[in-house]
Amino acid sequence: MTDDNLYVRRDQSDHIVHVSAMQDGVVTYAPEGGGFQQEVAEAKFLRAYRAATPDDLAGLRNFSKGAVVGDWAEEPAPIPAWLNAELWNGFPQPAFEKGDLLEAIATGQLPNTHYYEPGDAFIFLENCGEEIPAFDPAELFPKIAESVKTDHDEIDLGGETIEVYVFRGRDLTLADGTSVHVYDVGAGYWTWGLPEEPEPSMSPTP
């Protein structure tokens, strides 16, 4: 997220937009992190929005504990995650603790995802929806950790081209100055969603 041309709603400080143009009395803008572009009269826009301040942006970037879901699981279940207001194409960019990811793997929420302890990294393998060829983790994962320098790359596995995502551990500093060790699994790549709020219960008819 850059600080240029960012505005927040006057009545909703966690709603931030990016202004791409402001000319001839018309403002062109879209939700920061992704969404539909809109145009509105400049006077109307400025009644609803104000320029984002450093304090606004600091608050939006602060992380709090929440949860996300992935719609690729057969029975999606919330996975605890650290979240802030920064989005990618309109989707959350979660940071996960190791224990929560291992639990999600064990319960089938993250298929084809593996933890490689010597490299302190979670490795995800993708074969366009097809089965991953058989492999020896003790042989494959050290090669991936050494050769894949970015988060995303391709490798040859059993004669097939496999996409590889490597999410290495990092220390996330929280607003209170403490830190937590996290892994940005799927952040900026996958369409993570937020758990749906439960429907309010209805009181029985007297």
Coordinates of N, CA and C in Angstrom, one line a residue:
M1 N 0.8 -1.2 0.0 CA 0.0 0.0 0.0 C 0.9 1.2 0.0
T2 N 0.7 2.1 -0.9 CA 1.4 3.4 -0.9 C 0.5 4.5 -0.3
D3 N 1.2 5.6 0.1 CA 0.5 6.6 0.8 C -0.1 7.7 -0.1
D4 N 0.3 7.6 -1.4 CA -0.2 8.6 -2.4 C -1.6 8.4 -2.8
N5 N -2.4 9.4 -2.8 CA -3.8 9.4 -3.4 C -4.7 8.4 -2.6
L6 N -4.4 8.2 -1.3 CA -5.3 7.4 -0.5 C -6.3 8.2 0.3
Y7 N -7.5 7.8 0.3 CA -8.6 8.5 1.0 C -9.3 7.6 1.9
V8 N -9.9 8.1 3.0 CA -10.7 7.2 3.9 C -12.1 7.9 4.0
R9 N -13.1 7.0 4.2 CA -14.4 7.6 4.4 C -14.5 8.3 5.8
R10 N -15.2 9.5 5.7 CA -15.3 10.3 6.9 C -16.0 9.6 8.1
D11 N -16.9 8.7 7.7 CA -17.7 8.0 8.7 C -17.3 6.5 8.9
Q12 N -16.2 6.1 8.2 CA -15.8 4.7 8.3 C -14.3 4.7 8.1
S13 N -13.5 4.9 9.1 CA -12.0 5.1 8.9 C -11.3 3.9 8.4
D14 N -11.9 2.7 8.5 CA -11.3 1.5 8.0 C -11.6 1.2 6.5
H15 N -12.3 2.1 5.9 CA -12.7 2.0 4.5 C -11.8 2.9 3.7
I16 N -10.8 2.4 2.9 CA -9.8 3.2 2.2 C -9.9 3.0 0.7
V17 N -9.8 4.1 -0.1 CA -9.8 4.0 -1.5 C -8.6 4.7 -2.1
H18 N -8.3 4.3 -3.3 CA -7.2 4.9 -4.1 C -7.8 5.7 -5.2
V19 N -7.4 7.0 -5.2 CA -7.9 7.9 -6.3 C -6.9 7.9 -7.4
S20 N -7.3 7.5 -8.6 CA -6.4 7.4 -9.8 C -6.5 8.7 -10.6
A21 N -7.6 9.5 -10.5 CA -7.7 10.7 -11.2 C -8.6 11.7 -10.5
M22 N -8.3 12.9 -10.6 CA -9.2 14.0 -10.0 C -9.1 15.2 -11.0
Q23 N -10.0 15.2 -11.9 CA -9.9 16.3 -12.9 C -11.3 16.6 -13.5
D24 N -11.4 17.9 -14.0 CA -12.7 18.4 -14.5 C -13.9 18.1 -13.6
G25 N -13.6 18.2 -12.3 CA -14.7 18.0 -11.4 C -15.2 16.6 -11.2
V26 N -14.4 15.6 -11.6 CA -14.8 14.2 -11.5 C -13.6 13.5 -10.8
V27 N -13.9 12.6 -9.9 CA -13.0 11.8 -9.2 C -13.1 10.3 -9.6
T28 N -12.0 9.7 -10.0 CA -12.0 8.3 -10.4 C -11.3 7.5 -9.3
Y29 N -11.9 6.5 -8.7 CA -11.4 5.8 -7.6 C -11.8 4.4 -7.5
A30 N -11.1 3.6 -6.7 CA -11.5 2.2 -6.5 C -11.0 1.8 -5.1
P31 N -11.6 0.8 -4.5 CA -11.1 0.3 -3.2 C -9.7 0.0 -3.2
E32 N -8.9 0.4 -2.2 CA -7.5 0.1 -2.2 C -7.4 -1.5 -2.0
G33 N -6.5 -2.1 -2.8 CA -6.3 -3.5 -2.8 C -7.2 -4.3 -3.8
G34 N -8.0 -3.5 -4.6 CA -8.8 -4.2 -5.6 C -10.3 -4.0 -5.5
G35 N -10.9 -3.9 -6.6 CA -12.3 -3.7 -6.7 C -12.7 -2.8 -7.9
F36 N -14.0 -2.6 -8.1 CA -14.5 -1.9 -9.3 C -14.1 -0.4 -9.2
Q37 N -13.7 0.1 -10.3 CA -13.4 1.6 -10.4 C -14.7 2.3 -10.5
Q38 N -14.8 3.5 -9.9 CA -16.0 4.3 -9.9 C -15.6 5.7 -10.2
E39 N -16.6 6.5 -10.7 CA -16.5 7.9 -10.9 C -17.6 8.7 -10.2
V40 N -17.3 9.8 -9.6 CA -18.3 10.6 -8.9 C -17.8 12.0 -9.0
A41 N -18.8 12.9 -8.8 CA -18.5 14.4 -8.8 C -17.6 14.7 -7.6
E42 N -16.6 15.5 -7.9 CA -15.5 15.8 -6.9 C -16.2 16.3 -5.6
A43 N -17.1 17.2 -5.7 CA -17.7 17.8 -4.5 C -18.4 16.7 -3.6
K44 N -19.1 15.8 -4.3 CA -19.7 14.7 -3.6 C -18.7 13.8 -2.9
F45 N -17.6 13.5 -3.7 CA -16.6 12.6 -3.2 C -15.9 13.2 -1.9
L46 N -15.6 14.5 -2.0 CA -15.0 15.1 -0.8 C -15.9 15.3 0.4
R47 N -17.2 15.2 0.2 CA -18.1 15.2 1.3 C -18.0 13.9 2.0
A48 N -17.7 12.8 1.3 CA -17.7 11.5 1.9 C -16.4 11.0 2.3
Y49 N -15.3 11.6 1.7 CA -13.9 11.1 1.9 C -13.0 12.2 2.3
R50 N -11.9 11.9 3.0 CA -10.9 12.8 3.3 C -9.5 12.1 3.0
A51 N -8.5 12.9 2.8 CA -7.2 12.4 2.6 C -6.7 11.6 3.8
A52 N -6.2 10.4 3.5 CA -5.7 9.6 4.6 C -4.5 10.2 5.3
T53 N -4.4 10.1 6.6 CA -3.3 10.6 7.4 C -2.3 9.5 7.7
P54 N -1.1 9.8 8.1 CA -0.2 8.7 8.6 C -0.8 7.9 9.7
D55 N -1.6 8.5 10.6 CA -2.2 7.8 11.7 C -3.3 6.8 11.1
D56 N -4.0 7.3 10.1 CA -5.0 6.4 9.5 C -4.3 5.1 8.9
L57 N -3.3 5.4 8.2 CA -2.6 4.2 7.5 C -1.9 3.3 8.5
A58 N -1.4 3.9 9.6 CA -0.8 3.0 10.6 C -1.8 2.1 11.2
G59 N -3.0 2.7 11.5 CA -4.1 1.9 12.1 C -4.5 0.8 11.1
L60 N -4.6 1.1 9.8 CA -5.1 0.1 8.9 C -4.0 -1.0 8.7
R61 N -2.8 -0.7 8.9 CA -1.7 -1.7 8.8 C -1.5 -2.5 10.0
N62 N -2.1 -2.1 11.1 CA -1.9 -2.9 12.3 C -2.7 -4.3 12.2
F63 N -2.0 -5.3 12.7 CA -2.6 -6.6 12.7 C -3.4 -7.0 13.9
S64 N -4.5 -7.7 13.8 CA -5.2 -8.3 14.9 C -5.6 -9.7 14.5
K65 N -5.8 -10.5 15.5 CA -6.1 -11.9 15.3 C -7.5 -12.1 14.8
G66 N -7.7 -12.8 13.7 CA -9.0 -13.2 13.2 C -9.0 -14.6 12.6
A67 N -9.6 -14.7 11.5 CA -9.6 -16.1 10.8 C -10.0 -15.9 9.4
V68 N -9.6 -16.8 8.5 CA -9.9 -16.8 7.1 C -10.4 -18.2 6.7
V69 N -11.0 -18.3 5.6 CA -11.4 -19.6 5.0 C -10.9 -19.7 3.6
G70 N -10.7 -20.9 3.1 CA -10.3 -21.2 1.7 C -11.4 -22.0 1.1
D71 N -12.0 -21.5 0.0 CA -13.1 -22.2 -0.6 C -12.7 -23.5 -1.4
W72 N -11.4 -23.8 -1.4 CA -11.0 -25.0 -2.1 C -11.1 -26.3 -1.3
A73 N -11.3 -26.1 0.0 CA -11.4 -27.3 0.9 C -12.8 -27.9 0.7
E74 N -13.0 -29.2 0.9 CA -14.3 -29.8 0.8 C -15.3 -29.3 1.8
E75 N -14.8 -29.1 3.0 CA -15.6 -28.5 4.1 C -14.8 -27.4 4.7
P76 N -14.9 -26.2 4.1 CA -14.1 -25.0 4.6 C -14.4 -24.7 6.0
A77 N -13.3 -24.6 6.8 CA -13.4 -24.3 8.2 C -12.5 -23.1 8.5
P78 N -12.8 -22.2 9.4 CA -12.0 -21.0 9.7 C -10.6 -21.5 10.2
I79 N -9.6 -20.8 9.7 CA -8.2 -21.0 10.1 C -7.7 -19.7 10.8
P80 N -7.3 -19.8 12.1 CA -6.9 -18.5 12.8 C -5.7 -17.9 12.0
A81 N -5.8 -16.5 12.0 CA -4.8 -15.8 11.2 C -4.7 -14.4 11.7
W82 N -3.5 -13.8 11.5 CA -3.3 -12.4 11.8 C -3.7 -11.6 10.5
L83 N -4.5 -10.5 10.7 CA -5.1 -9.8 9.5 C -5.0 -8.3 9.8
N84 N -4.8 -7.5 8.7 CA -5.0 -6.1 8.7 C -5.9 -5.7 7.6
A85 N -6.0 -4.4 7.3 CA -6.9 -3.9 6.3 C -6.3 -3.9 4.9
E86 N -5.0 -4.3 4.7 CA -4.4 -4.3 3.4 C -4.9 -5.5 2.6
L87 N -5.4 -5.3 1.4 CA -6.0 -6.4 0.6 C -5.2 -6.6 -0.7
W88 N -5.4 -7.7 -1.3 CA -4.8 -8.0 -2.6 C -6.0 -8.4 -3.5
N89 N -6.3 -7.6 -4.5 CA -7.4 -7.8 -5.4 C -8.7 -8.0 -4.7
G90 N -8.8 -7.3 -3.5 CA -10.0 -7.3 -2.7 C -10.0 -8.4 -1.7
F91 N -9.0 -9.3 -1.6 CA -9.0 -10.4 -0.7 C -8.0 -10.2 0.4
P92 N -8.3 -10.8 1.6 CA -7.4 -10.6 2.7 C -6.0 -11.2 2.4
Q93 N -5.0 -10.7 3.1 CA -3.6 -11.2 3.1 C -3.2 -11.7 4.4
P94 N -3.6 -12.9 4.8 CA -3.4 -13.4 6.2 C -1.9 -13.8 6.4
A95 N -1.6 -13.7 7.7 CA -0.3 -14.2 8.2 C -0.7 -15.3 9.3
F96 N -0.1 -16.5 9.2 CA -0.5 -17.6 10.1 C 0.7 -18.0 11.0
E97 N 0.3 -18.5 12.2 CA 1.2 -19.1 13.1 C 1.4 -20.6 12.7
K98 N 2.6 -21.1 13.0 CA 2.9 -22.5 12.6 C 1.9 -23.5 13.0
G99 N 1.5 -23.4 14.3 CA 0.6 -24.4 14.8 C -0.8 -24.4 14.1
D100 N -1.2 -23.2 13.8 CA -2.5 -23.1 13.1 C -2.5 -23.7 11.7
L101 N -1.3 -23.5 11.0 CA -1.2 -24.1 9.7 C -1.1 -25.6 9.8
L102 N -0.3 -26.1 10.7 CA -0.2 -27.6 10.8 C -1.5 -28.2 11.1
E103 N -2.3 -27.6 11.9 CA -3.7 -28.1 12.2 C -4.6 -28.0 11.0
A104 N -4.4 -26.9 10.2 CA -5.2 -26.8 8.9 C -4.8 -27.9 7.9
I105 N -3.5 -28.2 7.9 CA -3.0 -29.3 7.0 C -3.6 -30.6 7.4
A106 N -3.6 -30.9 8.7 CA -4.0 -32.2 9.3 C -5.5 -32.4 9.1
T107 N -6.3 -31.3 9.0 CA -7.7 -31.4 8.9 C -8.2 -31.2 7.4
G108 N -7.2 -31.2 6.5 CA -7.6 -31.1 5.0 C -7.9 -29.8 4.5
Q109 N -7.6 -28.7 5.3 CA -7.9 -27.4 4.8 C -6.9 -26.9 3.8
L110 N -5.7 -27.4 3.8 CA -4.6 -27.0 3.0 C -3.9 -28.2 2.3
P111 N -4.6 -28.7 1.3 CA -4.0 -29.9 0.5 C -2.7 -29.5 -0.2
N112 N -1.8 -30.5 -0.3 CA -0.6 -30.3 -1.0 C 0.3 -29.2 -0.4
T113 N 0.1 -29.0 0.9 CA 1.0 -28.0 1.6 C 1.8 -28.8 2.7
H114 N 3.1 -28.5 2.7 CA 4.0 -29.2 3.6 C 4.9 -28.3 4.4
Y115 N 5.2 -28.6 5.6 CA 6.2 -27.8 6.4 C 7.5 -28.4 6.2
Y116 N 8.5 -27.6 5.8 CA 9.9 -28.0 5.7 C 10.7 -27.3 6.9
E117 N 10.9 -28.1 7.9 CA 11.5 -27.5 9.1 C 12.9 -26.9 9.0
P118 N 13.8 -27.6 8.3 CA 15.2 -27.0 8.1 C 15.2 -25.7 7.5
G119 N 14.2 -25.4 6.6 CA 14.1 -24.1 5.9 C 13.1 -23.2 6.5
D120 N 12.5 -23.6 7.6 CA 11.4 -22.9 8.2 C 10.5 -22.3 7.2
A121 N 9.9 -23.2 6.4 CA 9.0 -22.7 5.3 C 7.9 -23.7 5.1
F122 N 6.8 -23.2 4.7 CA 5.7 -24.0 4.2 C 5.7 -24.0 2.6
I123 N 5.7 -25.2 2.1 CA 5.8 -25.4 0.6 C 4.5 -26.0 0.1
F124 N 4.0 -25.3 -0.9 CA 2.8 -25.7 -1.6 C 3.1 -26.1 -3.0
L125 N 2.6 -27.3 -3.4 CA 2.8 -27.8 -4.8 C 1.4 -27.8 -5.5
E126 N 1.5 -27.3 -6.8 CA 0.3 -27.2 -7.6 C 0.5 -27.8 -9.0
N127 N -0.4 -28.7 -9.4 CA -0.3 -29.3 -10.7 C -1.6 -29.1 -11.5
C128 N -2.1 -27.9 -11.6 CA -3.3 -27.5 -12.4 C -4.5 -28.4 -12.0
G129 N -4.6 -28.7 -10.8 CA -5.7 -29.5 -10.3 C -5.5 -31.0 -10.4
E130 N -4.4 -31.5 -11.0 CA -4.1 -32.9 -11.2 C -3.3 -33.4 -10.0
E131 N -3.2 -34.7 -9.9 CA -2.5 -35.3 -8.8 C -1.0 -34.9 -8.9
I132 N -0.4 -34.7 -7.8 CA 1.1 -34.4 -7.7 C 1.8 -35.7 -7.9
P133 N 2.8 -35.8 -8.8 CA 3.6 -37.0 -9.0 C 4.2 -37.4 -7.6
A134 N 4.4 -38.7 -7.4 CA 5.1 -39.2 -6.2 C 6.5 -38.6 -6.1
F135 N 6.8 -38.2 -4.8 CA 8.1 -37.7 -4.6 C 8.6 -38.0 -3.2
D136 N 9.9 -37.8 -3.0 CA 10.5 -38.1 -1.7 C 10.8 -36.7 -1.0
P137 N 10.0 -36.3 0.0 CA 10.2 -35.0 0.7 C 11.6 -34.8 1.1
A138 N 12.3 -35.8 1.6 CA 13.7 -35.6 2.1 C 14.6 -35.2 0.9
E139 N 14.3 -35.6 -0.3 CA 15.1 -35.2 -1.5 C 14.6 -33.9 -2.1
L140 N 13.3 -33.8 -2.2 CA 12.7 -32.7 -3.0 C 12.8 -31.3 -2.2
F141 N 12.4 -31.3 -1.0 CA 12.2 -30.1 -0.2 C 13.6 -29.3 -0.1
P142 N 14.7 -30.0 0.2 CA 16.0 -29.2 0.3 C 16.3 -28.6 -1.1
K143 N 16.0 -29.2 -2.2 CA 16.3 -28.7 -3.5 C 15.4 -27.4 -3.7
I144 N 14.1 -27.5 -3.3 CA 13.2 -26.4 -3.5 C 13.7 -25.2 -2.6
A145 N 14.0 -25.5 -1.4 CA 14.4 -24.4 -0.5 C 15.7 -23.7 -1.0
E146 N 16.5 -24.4 -1.7 CA 17.8 -23.8 -2.2 C 17.6 -23.1 -3.5
S147 N 16.7 -23.7 -4.4 CA 16.6 -23.2 -5.8 C 15.6 -22.1 -5.9
V148 N 14.5 -22.2 -5.2 CA 13.4 -21.2 -5.3 C 13.7 -20.0 -4.5
K149 N 14.1 -18.9 -5.1 CA 14.5 -17.7 -4.3 C 13.3 -16.8 -4.1
T150 N 12.3 -16.9 -4.9 CA 11.1 -16.0 -4.7 C 10.0 -16.9 -4.1
D151 N 8.8 -16.3 -3.9 CA 7.7 -17.1 -3.3 C 7.2 -18.1 -4.3
H152 N 7.3 -17.9 -5.6 CA 6.6 -18.7 -6.6 C 7.6 -19.0 -7.8
D153 N 7.6 -20.3 -8.2 CA 8.5 -20.8 -9.3 C 7.9 -22.1 -9.8
E154 N 8.6 -22.6 -10.8 CA 8.2 -23.9 -11.4 C 9.4 -24.9 -11.3
I155 N 9.0 -26.2 -11.1 CA 10.1 -27.2 -11.1 C 9.6 -28.4 -12.0
D156 N 10.5 -29.2 -12.4 CA 10.2 -30.5 -13.1 C 10.1 -31.6 -12.0
L157 N 9.0 -32.3 -12.0 CA 8.8 -33.4 -11.1 C 8.2 -34.5 -11.8
G158 N 8.9 -35.6 -11.9 CA 8.4 -36.8 -12.6 C 8.0 -36.5 -14.1
G159 N 8.8 -35.5 -14.7 CA 8.5 -35.2 -16.1 C 7.3 -34.2 -16.2
E160 N 6.8 -33.7 -15.2 CA 5.7 -32.7 -15.2 C 6.1 -31.4 -14.6
T161 N 5.6 -30.3 -15.2 CA 5.9 -29.0 -14.7 C 5.0 -28.7 -13.5
I162 N 5.6 -28.5 -12.3 CA 4.8 -28.3 -11.1 C 5.1 -26.9 -10.6
E163 N 4.0 -26.2 -10.2 CA 4.2 -24.9 -9.6 C 4.5 -25.0 -8.2
V164 N 5.5 -24.2 -7.7 CA 5.9 -24.3 -6.3 C 5.8 -22.9 -5.6
Y165 N 5.2 -22.9 -4.5 CA 5.0 -21.7 -3.7 C 5.8 -22.0 -2.3
V166 N 6.7 -21.1 -2.0 CA 7.5 -21.2 -0.8 C 7.1 -20.0 0.1
F167 N 6.6 -20.3 1.3 CA 6.2 -19.3 2.3 C 7.1 -19.4 3.5
R168 N 8.1 -18.6 3.6 CA 9.1 -18.6 4.6 C 8.7 -17.9 5.9
G169 N 9.1 -18.4 7.0 CA 8.8 -17.7 8.3 C 9.4 -16.4 8.4
R170 N 8.7 -15.5 9.1 CA 9.2 -14.1 9.4 C 8.6 -13.7 10.8
D171 N 9.2 -12.7 11.4 CA 8.6 -12.1 12.6 C 7.8 -10.9 12.3
L172 N 6.5 -11.0 12.8 CA 5.6 -9.9 12.5 C 5.5 -9.1 13.8
T173 N 5.7 -7.8 13.7 CA 5.7 -6.9 14.8 C 4.2 -6.4 15.0
L174 N 3.7 -6.5 16.2 CA 2.3 -6.1 16.4 C 2.3 -4.6 17.0
A175 N 1.1 -4.1 17.1 CA 1.0 -2.7 17.5 C 1.5 -2.4 18.9
D176 N 1.5 -3.4 19.8 CA 2.0 -3.3 21.2 C 3.5 -3.5 21.3
G177 N 4.2 -3.7 20.2 CA 5.6 -3.8 20.2 C 6.1 -5.3 20.3
T178 N 5.2 -6.2 20.6 CA 5.6 -7.6 20.6 C 5.6 -8.2 19.2
S179 N 6.2 -9.4 19.1 CA 6.2 -10.0 17.8 C 5.7 -11.4 17.8
V180 N 5.3 -11.9 16.7 CA 4.9 -13.3 16.5 C 5.5 -13.8 15.2
H181 N 5.9 -15.1 15.3 CA 6.5 -15.7 14.1 C 5.4 -16.2 13.2
V182 N 5.4 -15.8 11.9 CA 4.2 -16.1 11.0 C 4.7 -16.5 9.6
Y183 N 3.8 -17.0 8.9 CA 4.0 -17.5 7.5 C 2.9 -16.9 6.6
D184 N 3.2 -16.2 5.5 CA 2.2 -15.6 4.7 C 1.7 -16.5 3.6
V185 N 1.2 -17.6 4.1 CA 0.7 -18.7 3.1 C -0.4 -18.2 2.3
G186 N -0.2 -18.1 1.0 CA -1.2 -17.7 0.0 C -1.5 -16.2 0.0
A187 N -0.9 -15.4 0.8 CA -1.1 -14.0 0.8 C -0.6 -13.4 -0.5
G188 N -1.5 -12.7 -1.2 CA -1.1 -12.1 -2.5 C -1.2 -13.1 -3.7
Y189 N -1.7 -14.4 -3.4 CA -1.8 -15.4 -4.4 C -3.2 -16.0 -4.4
W190 N -3.7 -16.3 -3.2 CA -4.9 -17.1 -3.1 C -6.1 -16.2 -2.7
T191 N -7.3 -16.7 -3.1 CA -8.5 -15.9 -2.8 C -9.0 -16.3 -1.4
W192 N -8.3 -15.9 -0.4 CA -8.8 -16.1 1.0 C -10.0 -15.3 1.2
G193 N -10.9 -15.8 2.1 CA -12.1 -15.1 2.4 C -12.3 -15.0 3.9
L194 N -13.2 -14.2 4.4 CA -13.5 -14.1 5.8 C -14.6 -15.1 6.1
P195 N -14.7 -15.6 7.3 CA -15.8 -16.5 7.7 C -17.1 -15.7 7.7
E196 N -18.1 -16.4 7.2 CA -19.4 -15.7 7.2 C -20.0 -15.6 8.6
E197 N -20.6 -14.4 8.9 CA -21.2 -14.2 10.2 C -22.4 -15.1 10.3
P198 N -22.6 -15.7 11.5 CA -23.8 -16.6 11.6 C -25.1 -15.8 11.6
E199 N -26.1 -16.4 11.0 CA -27.4 -15.7 11.0 C -27.9 -15.5 12.4
P200 N -28.5 -14.3 12.7 CA -29.0 -14.1 14.1 C -30.2 -15.1 14.3
S201 N -30.2 -15.6 15.6 CA -31.2 -16.6 15.9 C -32.5 -15.8 16.1
M202 N -33.6 -16.5 15.8 CA -34.9 -15.9 15.9 C -35.6 -16.5 17.2
S203 N -36.2 -15.6 17.9 CA -36.9 -16.0 19.1 C -38.1 -16.8 18.7
P204 N -38.4 -17.9 19.5 CA -39.6 -18.6 19.1 C -40.9 -17.8 19.3
T205 N -41.9 -18.1 18.5 CA -43.1 -17.3 18.5 C -43.8 -17.7 19.9
P206 N -44.2 -16.7 20.6 CA -44.9 -16.9 21.9 C -46.2 -17.6 21.7

